[in-house]
Coordinates of C-alpha atoms in Angstrom, one line a residue:
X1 CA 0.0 0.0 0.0
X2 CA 1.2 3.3 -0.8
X3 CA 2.9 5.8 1.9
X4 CA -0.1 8.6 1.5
X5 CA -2.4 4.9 3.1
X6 CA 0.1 3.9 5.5
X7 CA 0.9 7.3 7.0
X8 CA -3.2 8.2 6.9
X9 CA -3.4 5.4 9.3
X10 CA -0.5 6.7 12.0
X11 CA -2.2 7.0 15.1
X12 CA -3.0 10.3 16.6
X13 CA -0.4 12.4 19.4
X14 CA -1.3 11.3 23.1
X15 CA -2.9 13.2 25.2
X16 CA -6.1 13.0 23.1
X17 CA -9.0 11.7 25.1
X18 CA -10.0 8.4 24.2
X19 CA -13.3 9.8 22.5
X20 CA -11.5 12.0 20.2
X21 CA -8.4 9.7 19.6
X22 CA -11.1 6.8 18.8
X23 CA -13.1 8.8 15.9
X24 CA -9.4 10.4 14.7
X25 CA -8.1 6.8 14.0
X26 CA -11.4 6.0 12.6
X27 CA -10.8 8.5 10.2
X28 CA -7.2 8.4 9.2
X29 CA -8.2 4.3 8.4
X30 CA -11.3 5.1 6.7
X31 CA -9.1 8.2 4.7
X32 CA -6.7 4.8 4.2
X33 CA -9.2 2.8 2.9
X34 CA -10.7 5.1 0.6
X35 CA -7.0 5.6 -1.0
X36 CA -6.9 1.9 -1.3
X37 CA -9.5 1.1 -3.2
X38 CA -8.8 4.0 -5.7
X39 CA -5.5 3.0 -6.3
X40 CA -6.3 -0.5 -6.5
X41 CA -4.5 -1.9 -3.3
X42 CA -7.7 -3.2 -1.8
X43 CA -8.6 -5.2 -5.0
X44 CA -12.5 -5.3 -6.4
X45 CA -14.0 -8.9 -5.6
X46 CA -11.2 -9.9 -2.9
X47 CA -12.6 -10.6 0.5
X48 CA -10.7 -8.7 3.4
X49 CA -10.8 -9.1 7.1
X50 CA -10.7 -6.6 10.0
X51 CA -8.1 -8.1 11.8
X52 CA -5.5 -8.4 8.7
X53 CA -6.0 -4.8 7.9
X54 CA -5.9 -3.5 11.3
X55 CA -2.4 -5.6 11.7
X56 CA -1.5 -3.8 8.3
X57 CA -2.1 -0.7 9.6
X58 CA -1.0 -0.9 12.9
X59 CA -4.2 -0.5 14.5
X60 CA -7.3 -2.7 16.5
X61 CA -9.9 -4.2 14.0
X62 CA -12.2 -2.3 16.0
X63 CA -11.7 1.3 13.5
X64 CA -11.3 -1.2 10.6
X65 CA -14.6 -2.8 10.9
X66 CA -16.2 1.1 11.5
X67 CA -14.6 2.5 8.4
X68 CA -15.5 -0.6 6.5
X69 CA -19.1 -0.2 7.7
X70 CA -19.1 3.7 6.2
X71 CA -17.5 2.2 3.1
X72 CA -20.0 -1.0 2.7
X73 CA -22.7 2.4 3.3
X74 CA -21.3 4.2 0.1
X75 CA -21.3 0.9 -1.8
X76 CA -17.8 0.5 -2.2
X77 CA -17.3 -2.6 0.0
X78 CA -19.8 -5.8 0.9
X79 CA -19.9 -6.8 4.4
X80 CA -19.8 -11.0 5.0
X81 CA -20.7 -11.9 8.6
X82 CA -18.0 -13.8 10.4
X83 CA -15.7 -13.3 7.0
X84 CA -15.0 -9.7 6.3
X85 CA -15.2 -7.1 3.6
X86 CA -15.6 -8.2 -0.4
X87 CA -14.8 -5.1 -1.9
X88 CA -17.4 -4.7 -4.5
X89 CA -17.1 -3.7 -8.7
X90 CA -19.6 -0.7 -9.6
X91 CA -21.3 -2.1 -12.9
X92 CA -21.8 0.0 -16.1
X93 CA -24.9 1.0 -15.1
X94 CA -24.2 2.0 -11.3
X95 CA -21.4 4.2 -13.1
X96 CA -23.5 6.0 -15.4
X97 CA -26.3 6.0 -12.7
X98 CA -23.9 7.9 -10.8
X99 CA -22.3 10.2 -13.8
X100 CA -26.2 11.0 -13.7
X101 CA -27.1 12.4 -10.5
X102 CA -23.9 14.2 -10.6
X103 CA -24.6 15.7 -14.2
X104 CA -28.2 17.1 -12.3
X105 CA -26.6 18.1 -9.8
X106 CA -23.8 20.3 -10.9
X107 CA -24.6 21.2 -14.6
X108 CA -26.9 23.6 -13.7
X109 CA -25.0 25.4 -11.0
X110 CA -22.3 25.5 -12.9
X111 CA -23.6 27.1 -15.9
X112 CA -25.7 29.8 -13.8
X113 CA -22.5 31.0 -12.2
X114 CA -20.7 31.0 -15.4
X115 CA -23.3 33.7 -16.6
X116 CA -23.4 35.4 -12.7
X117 CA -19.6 35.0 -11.4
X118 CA -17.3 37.2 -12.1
X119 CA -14.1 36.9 -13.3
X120 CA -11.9 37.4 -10.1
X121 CA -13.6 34.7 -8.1
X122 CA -12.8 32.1 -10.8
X123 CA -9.3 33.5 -10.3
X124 CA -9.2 32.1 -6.8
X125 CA -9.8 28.9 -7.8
X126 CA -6.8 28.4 -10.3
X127 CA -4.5 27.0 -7.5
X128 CA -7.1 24.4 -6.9
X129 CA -7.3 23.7 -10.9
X130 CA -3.3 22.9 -11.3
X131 CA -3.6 20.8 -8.0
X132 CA -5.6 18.1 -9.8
X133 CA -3.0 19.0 -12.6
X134 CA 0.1 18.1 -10.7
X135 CA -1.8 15.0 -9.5
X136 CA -3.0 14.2 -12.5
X137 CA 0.7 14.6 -14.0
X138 CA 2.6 12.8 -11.3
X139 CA -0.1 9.4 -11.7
X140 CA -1.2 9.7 -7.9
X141 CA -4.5 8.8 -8.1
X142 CA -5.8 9.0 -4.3
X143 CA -4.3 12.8 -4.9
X144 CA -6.1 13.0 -7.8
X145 CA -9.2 12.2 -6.1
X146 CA -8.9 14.4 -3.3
X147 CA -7.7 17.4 -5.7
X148 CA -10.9 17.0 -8.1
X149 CA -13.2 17.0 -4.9
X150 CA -11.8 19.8 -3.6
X151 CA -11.8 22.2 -7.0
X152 CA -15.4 20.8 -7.8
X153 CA -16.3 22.1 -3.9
X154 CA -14.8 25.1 -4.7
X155 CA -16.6 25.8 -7.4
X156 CA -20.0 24.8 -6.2
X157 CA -19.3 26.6 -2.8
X158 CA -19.9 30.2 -5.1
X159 CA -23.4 29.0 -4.8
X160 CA -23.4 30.0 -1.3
X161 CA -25.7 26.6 -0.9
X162 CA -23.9 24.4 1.8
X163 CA -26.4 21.4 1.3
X164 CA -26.1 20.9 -2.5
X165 CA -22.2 21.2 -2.3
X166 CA -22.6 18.3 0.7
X167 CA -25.0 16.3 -1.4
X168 CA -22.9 17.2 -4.5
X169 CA -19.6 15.9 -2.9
X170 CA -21.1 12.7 -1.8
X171 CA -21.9 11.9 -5.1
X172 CA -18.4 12.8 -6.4
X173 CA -16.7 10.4 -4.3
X174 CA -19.3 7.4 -4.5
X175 CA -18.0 8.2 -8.5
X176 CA -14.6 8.0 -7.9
X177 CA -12.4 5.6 -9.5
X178 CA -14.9 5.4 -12.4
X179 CA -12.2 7.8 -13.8
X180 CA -9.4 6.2 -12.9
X181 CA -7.2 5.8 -16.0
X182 CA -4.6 8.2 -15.9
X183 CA -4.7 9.9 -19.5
X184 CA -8.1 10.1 -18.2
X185 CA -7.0 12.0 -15.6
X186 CA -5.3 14.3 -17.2
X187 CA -7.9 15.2 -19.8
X188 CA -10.4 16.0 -16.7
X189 CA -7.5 18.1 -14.7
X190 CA -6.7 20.4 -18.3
X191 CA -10.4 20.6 -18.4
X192 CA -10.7 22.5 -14.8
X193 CA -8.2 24.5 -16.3
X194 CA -9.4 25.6 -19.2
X195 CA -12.7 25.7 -18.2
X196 CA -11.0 28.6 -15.6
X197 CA -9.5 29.9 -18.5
X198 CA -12.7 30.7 -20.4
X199 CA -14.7 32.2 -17.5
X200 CA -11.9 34.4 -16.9
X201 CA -12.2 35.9 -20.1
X202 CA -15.3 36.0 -19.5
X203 CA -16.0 33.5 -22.7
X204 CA -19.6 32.4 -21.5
X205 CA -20.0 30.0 -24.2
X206 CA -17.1 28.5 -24.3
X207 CA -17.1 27.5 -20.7
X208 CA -20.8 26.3 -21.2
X209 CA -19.4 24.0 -23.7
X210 CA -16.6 22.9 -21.6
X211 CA -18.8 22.4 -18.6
X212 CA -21.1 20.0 -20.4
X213 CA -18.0 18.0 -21.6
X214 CA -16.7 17.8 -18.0
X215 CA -19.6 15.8 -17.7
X216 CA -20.3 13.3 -20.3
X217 CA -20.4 9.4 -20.0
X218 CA -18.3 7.8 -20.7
X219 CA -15.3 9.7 -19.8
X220 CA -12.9 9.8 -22.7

């Protein structure tokens, strides 16, 4: 597993109480896990047990089993009583189910602040466009993942609507992985940056073009 999942799983500094150092190892595993299964260390259709991955980490079962249980809610993982965790394969379908609901989610948002925005708060968001670049570039795909989140939050949070950037997120991560190859990659990251590009000119057509492209199924 790669440093970024073995270091996400270091347990937290003492003097934490035990509620607090409980939910923080929770979430550096579940963090771990999640980084896994994007860059293909937990492997789709492989059973896995909590006591195996907590020895991996260096941690109980105990926040294994809990983050497994958040992951088994997102459908990324199966949970098999008295076995462990089958991590699961999205089909075809679930992908473009899920390419879907995050099409009528964002599309609209996006192309109302395209026409609303203007052009200095899209030039905030460029360091967050050449993050997913770099990761994109370098082939770190848990990066990547967390990089694309983070500029598609950006970008929705200019909605001012906390809820549909929440819901919105959720969606984005479920979705995750379905992108996974990386000249994939890289043609989603130059497409945050151009799309920036375009709204900074002030090019309202051009980024309403490019934001419906973001989007398509599949991803070419």
């Amino acid at each position: 597993m790669q440093d970024r999942a073995r270091d996400a799983a270091h347990l937290p500094v003492p003097g934490q109480t035990r509620g607090v150092l409980r939910h923080s190892v929770r979430g550096q595993v579940l963090d771990a896990l999640r980084a896994a299964l994007i860059d293909g260390d937990l492997v789709p259709g492989e059973i896995y047990s909590g006591p195996a991955l907590g020895e991996r980490f260096g941690v109980s079962a105990t926040p294994v089993r809990e983050a497994m249980q958040q992951l088994a809610m997102e459908g990324a993982v199966e949970c098999l009583p008295n076995r462990g965790f089958r991590v699961l394969v999205r089909t075809p379908g679930e992908l473009a189910e899920l390419a879907e609901v995050r099409a009528l989610l964002e599309v609209p948002v996006m192309l109302g602040l395209a026409r609303t925005v203007a052009p200095g708060a899209w030039t905030a968001l460029r360091p967050a466009a050449e993050a997913t670049v770099a990761a994109a570039e370098a082939g770190d795909l848990p990066g990547y993942a967390e990089a694309d989140r983070a500029f598609h939050r950006a970008v929705l949070g200019l909605a001012g609507n906390g809820q549909l950037t929440r819901v919105a997120d959720e969606a984005h991560r479920r979705a995750q992985g379905a992108r996974g190859r990386r000249a994939v990659l890289r043609t989603d990251a130059g497409q945050h940056v151009a799309l920036l590009d375009a709204l900074i000119a002030s090019e309202t057509a051009t980024a309403e073009a490019l934001i419906r492209a973001h989007f398509a199924w599949p991803p070419h």
